[in-house]
C-alpha cells in the first residue's frame, strides 16, 4: 500500500511540474497563474482525499477512482502546449477526469456500480470524453478562438457547422449524464437510513451541486459563451470541494468517536432496562439500533422482553456486531450497515457498554424465563385463581365458560359473592387449611354452569403471605367415564356370575341326566334281562320233566327280551338321536313329530345342515318344547319352524294350548336356555294365558 | 324238611320268578316283602332260614336291613342279591353280616346251597 501511495505521490509531483512548465511556457494562456493554481488545487485535493480513502478502505474502489480523477486532471494541462500533438491530446482527453468523477460519485460509498441506469450513465460519460471528443476533434479548428494555439493534429475537415452540431450533441448527452447522475444521487439519498445519510451528505451534496453547475455550463456554452466562462470557474471550485467534503465527512466520523466518551457517561447514569440501548443509539447516531442479549443456556439471542431476536446475516442493510465482556459473549448490537464506515467506532461503543449490557443481560434472562413460565401456564388447560385468605379473587386465568361469574367482574369480589354457599365454604376451608399447613390441599366440588352439572377438583398451594394459588381442573368427563367403566364392570360381573351359574346348572343337569339314565337302565332293561335269565334257567330245568311249562316259560322270556330291547332303544334315543347325527335335523324332527301325541306342522327351510352343536341344541329345544306341549299345554295342534336368519338359526315352536307357562319354573326350560346361551344364543318364551305358548331360540351359527 | 326262604324285592316280576325257580329246586318260599319295613316284620313273624335280600329297596338299602336282621349273630342267613355285580359293592356285603352275594342273573337253588356250604 505504501508503495502505491508513494508512486501516486511521485507521479502527482511529476505531473504538477510538467503542468506548471507547460502553463508558464504557453503562448496561448491568458491567466497562467490563476489557472495553474486552481487546477493544481483541484488535482491535489482529489489525489489527497483519494489516497486517504484508499488507505482507509483498500478494498473499496472509491479511493482509487478519486485518485484517478486527480491524476487524469493533469491531461488538461497538455492543451497549454505549443506543440500540435500534446496540445491535441490535451484538448481531446482533458475532460476524462469528469467522467471518472461521475463514476466515483455513482460508486459512492460502496465503491462499485449497481443498477443498469448507473452503468449506462457511467458508460455514456466515458464515451463522451473519449470517442465523442475524438470525433468532434476531426472537424475542430481552434485557431479562430485562439490565435496562438497550435494546429489540431486530428483535424481532417474544417467545418464550423459540423463542429457546432457535434458540440451540441455532446453537450446534450452531457446534460443527460449529469441529469441521470443527479437523479441517482437524489434517489440514493432518499432511500438512505439516517446514519447513512449523515455519512453520504457532504459528498452527495457537493457532488450534486457540481453536477448541476456542469449541466448549466454545458447549456450556457451553447447559448452564452461569455457567461459560461464565469460559470466554469465556479464549477471548478465546486468540483474541487467534493474531495474536501469527503475529508470533512471523515473528520466528522472521527468526531463521532467522542460520542463514545459521552456514551460512557450516559451508561453510568443508565438505570432502567433499555437505557443502554438508547445511549448506544444516541452515541452511534442510529435510531434503529437494537440490542440482542446472549443467553448461554438457550444458546440464542433475546430482547429485553424475553423474546428471541435472531441476528441478521451481515450481508444486507442490517448488521450485527458482537459485544464481549470479560472474554465472554454478552450481547450483539444490531445496527445500520452504514455504521460499518467506521467499524471501530461500533466496537468501541460496544466495549464501553459491555459491563452495562452484561447487567442488562440478566434482565433479558429473567424476562426470557418469565416469558417461558407464562407460556407454560398458558399451555395448562386448568383454571387458576389467586385467592386471598378472605376468599377474594386476586387474579384469574382460564376460560370464561368455566367460572360461575363473568371474568371481568371477578377480580375484587369474593368466592362468597360468586359461588353457592356450600361450595364457597368448602373452598374457604381449603384456603384456611392450605395457609395453616403450608402444604398442598385438595378440594372437590360440583357446580351447575349453564344448566350443566360439572365436577371440579381444586389443588391449592401457598403463593404469598395470606394468599393461595388454586388450580382447578374440570373432571366431569373423567367422572362420567369412571361411572361408565363401573357400569361396564358391574355388567361384566353379572355376566360372569350368570355364566358361572349357567355352567353349574349344565354340570348339574348332566349329573341328573346320568342318574336318570342309570336308574332307567337299572329299573328297566336290566331288570327285564335278569328276569329273562332266571326264566330261561327255570325253563332249562323243566325241559325234561315238563316240556309244556318249559315252552310257556320260553315264550315269556322272548316277550320280555323284546320289551327290554325297545326300552334300550328308547333310552339310546334319549341320550342322542342317531338320526340327527346321521341324517340331519329335518329327518330327526320327522321321528320326533311321529311320536308326538298331537298333529305337528314342520317347516324347515334350510339349505344344507347347521353346525353340529347348533343342530343338537335346536333338536333338544324342539323335543323339550313338544314334550311340554304334550304334558301341560292341552293343545290341539303345534307347529315347528327352523330357519336361518343373519347368520343364526332361528327355532320357533308354537301351540294353540292354554298358555301361562313360566319359563323360570322347572328345570326343563332353564336347562334349554343354558344350552342355547352356551352357544351365545338366547331363548325366549311367550306364554300369555289363553293364547298358546311360543318358544323361540336364536342360536348364532358361528363364522 | 325243606329250607324256608323269605324273598325281599320291590319288583314283583323278580319275586315271582325267583319263587318259581327256588321252589323248583326244593326250597320252601314262605313269604315275600316289597320294602325294608315289610322285610323286617316278615322275618320276625315267619322266622325263615334264609332271607334273599335285594340291595335296592324304596325305603332303606339292603345292607342296612341285613345288619338289623343279623344283629347279635342271631337271626336268619341273609343272601344279598342285585342286578348289579358283586364288585359294585366291595366290602359292603361282608360288613353287613350277610352270608354272601349272588347276582340276580346267576340265582339258583344250587347257588344258594353252595353259599350255605362254604365255611363262614
Short mmCIF file of N, CA and C in Angstrom, two decimals, chain A residues 13 38 46 88-89 118 162 180 194 222 227 233 301 356 371 419 430 509 534-535 578-579 595 605 625 653:
data_model
loop_
_atom_site.label_atom_id
_atom_site.label_comp_id
_atom_site.label_asym_id
_atom_site.label_seq_id
_atom_site.Cartn_x
_atom_site.Cartn_y
_atom_site.Cartn_z
N UNK A 13 3.55 14.68 -8.22
CA UNK A 13 4.54 15.76 -8.21
C UNK A 13 5.10 15.98 -9.62
N UNK A 38 -5.53 27.06 -9.62
CA UNK A 38 -6.84 26.42 -9.44
C UNK A 38 -6.80 24.94 -9.82
N UNK A 46 -8.19 16.05 -5.09
CA UNK A 46 -8.67 14.69 -5.43
C UNK A 46 -7.63 13.63 -5.08
N UNK A 88 -3.22 18.65 -28.95
CA UNK A 88 -4.41 17.89 -29.39
C UNK A 88 -4.85 16.90 -28.31
N UNK A 89 -3.85 16.15 -27.72
CA UNK A 89 -4.20 15.19 -26.65
C UNK A 89 -4.89 15.93 -25.51
N UNK A 118 -27.21 3.24 -13.76
CA UNK A 118 -25.91 3.74 -13.30
C UNK A 118 -24.81 3.32 -14.28
N UNK A 162 -20.41 21.58 -38.64
CA UNK A 162 -20.36 20.22 -38.07
C UNK A 162 -19.88 20.30 -36.63
N UNK A 180 -28.97 12.31 -15.12
CA UNK A 180 -29.10 10.94 -14.60
C UNK A 180 -28.33 10.80 -13.30
N UNK A 194 -30.94 7.09 8.37
CA UNK A 194 -30.39 8.32 8.95
C UNK A 194 -28.86 8.30 9.06
N UNK A 222 -23.37 26.71 -25.12
CA UNK A 222 -24.05 26.77 -26.41
C UNK A 222 -24.74 28.12 -26.59
N UNK A 227 -20.90 34.14 -20.58
CA UNK A 227 -21.29 33.81 -19.21
C UNK A 227 -20.70 32.49 -18.78
N UNK A 233 -15.45 28.70 -13.88
CA UNK A 233 -14.61 28.86 -12.66
C UNK A 233 -15.36 28.38 -11.42
N UNK A 301 -29.98 -15.44 21.04
CA UNK A 301 -30.09 -14.05 21.45
C UNK A 301 -31.55 -13.71 21.75
N UNK A 356 -22.43 -2.66 31.19
CA UNK A 356 -23.86 -2.32 31.32
C UNK A 356 -24.71 -3.37 30.62
N UNK A 371 -41.13 -15.25 30.58
CA UNK A 371 -41.91 -15.46 29.35
C UNK A 371 -42.20 -16.95 29.17
N UNK A 419 -70.13 -17.91 44.30
CA UNK A 419 -70.39 -19.35 44.33
C UNK A 419 -71.53 -19.67 45.30
N UNK A 430 -60.67 -24.91 52.47
CA UNK A 430 -59.46 -25.37 51.77
C UNK A 430 -58.37 -24.30 51.84
N UNK A 509 -77.22 -80.53 35.48
CA UNK A 509 -78.16 -81.16 34.56
C UNK A 509 -77.56 -82.44 34.00
N UNK A 534 -83.40 -115.61 34.53
CA UNK A 534 -83.97 -116.55 35.51
C UNK A 534 -85.01 -117.45 34.85
N UNK A 535 -85.85 -116.85 33.96
CA UNK A 535 -86.89 -117.63 33.28
C UNK A 535 -86.27 -118.73 32.43
N UNK A 578 -79.82 -90.87 16.98
CA UNK A 578 -78.92 -91.30 15.91
C UNK A 578 -79.25 -90.66 14.58
N UNK A 579 -80.54 -90.51 14.31
CA UNK A 579 -80.96 -89.95 13.03
C UNK A 579 -80.43 -88.52 12.87
N UNK A 595 -93.82 -89.40 16.93
CA UNK A 595 -94.14 -89.95 18.25
C UNK A 595 -95.00 -89.00 19.08
N UNK A 605 -87.04 -74.62 6.31
CA UNK A 605 -86.48 -74.11 5.05
C UNK A 605 -84.97 -73.84 5.17
N UNK A 625 -89.78 -78.74 23.99
CA UNK A 625 -91.00 -77.95 23.82
C UNK A 625 -92.18 -78.86 23.49
N UNK A 653 -91.24 -72.84 18.16
CA UNK A 653 -92.23 -73.89 18.40
C UNK A 653 -93.46 -73.22 19.03
#
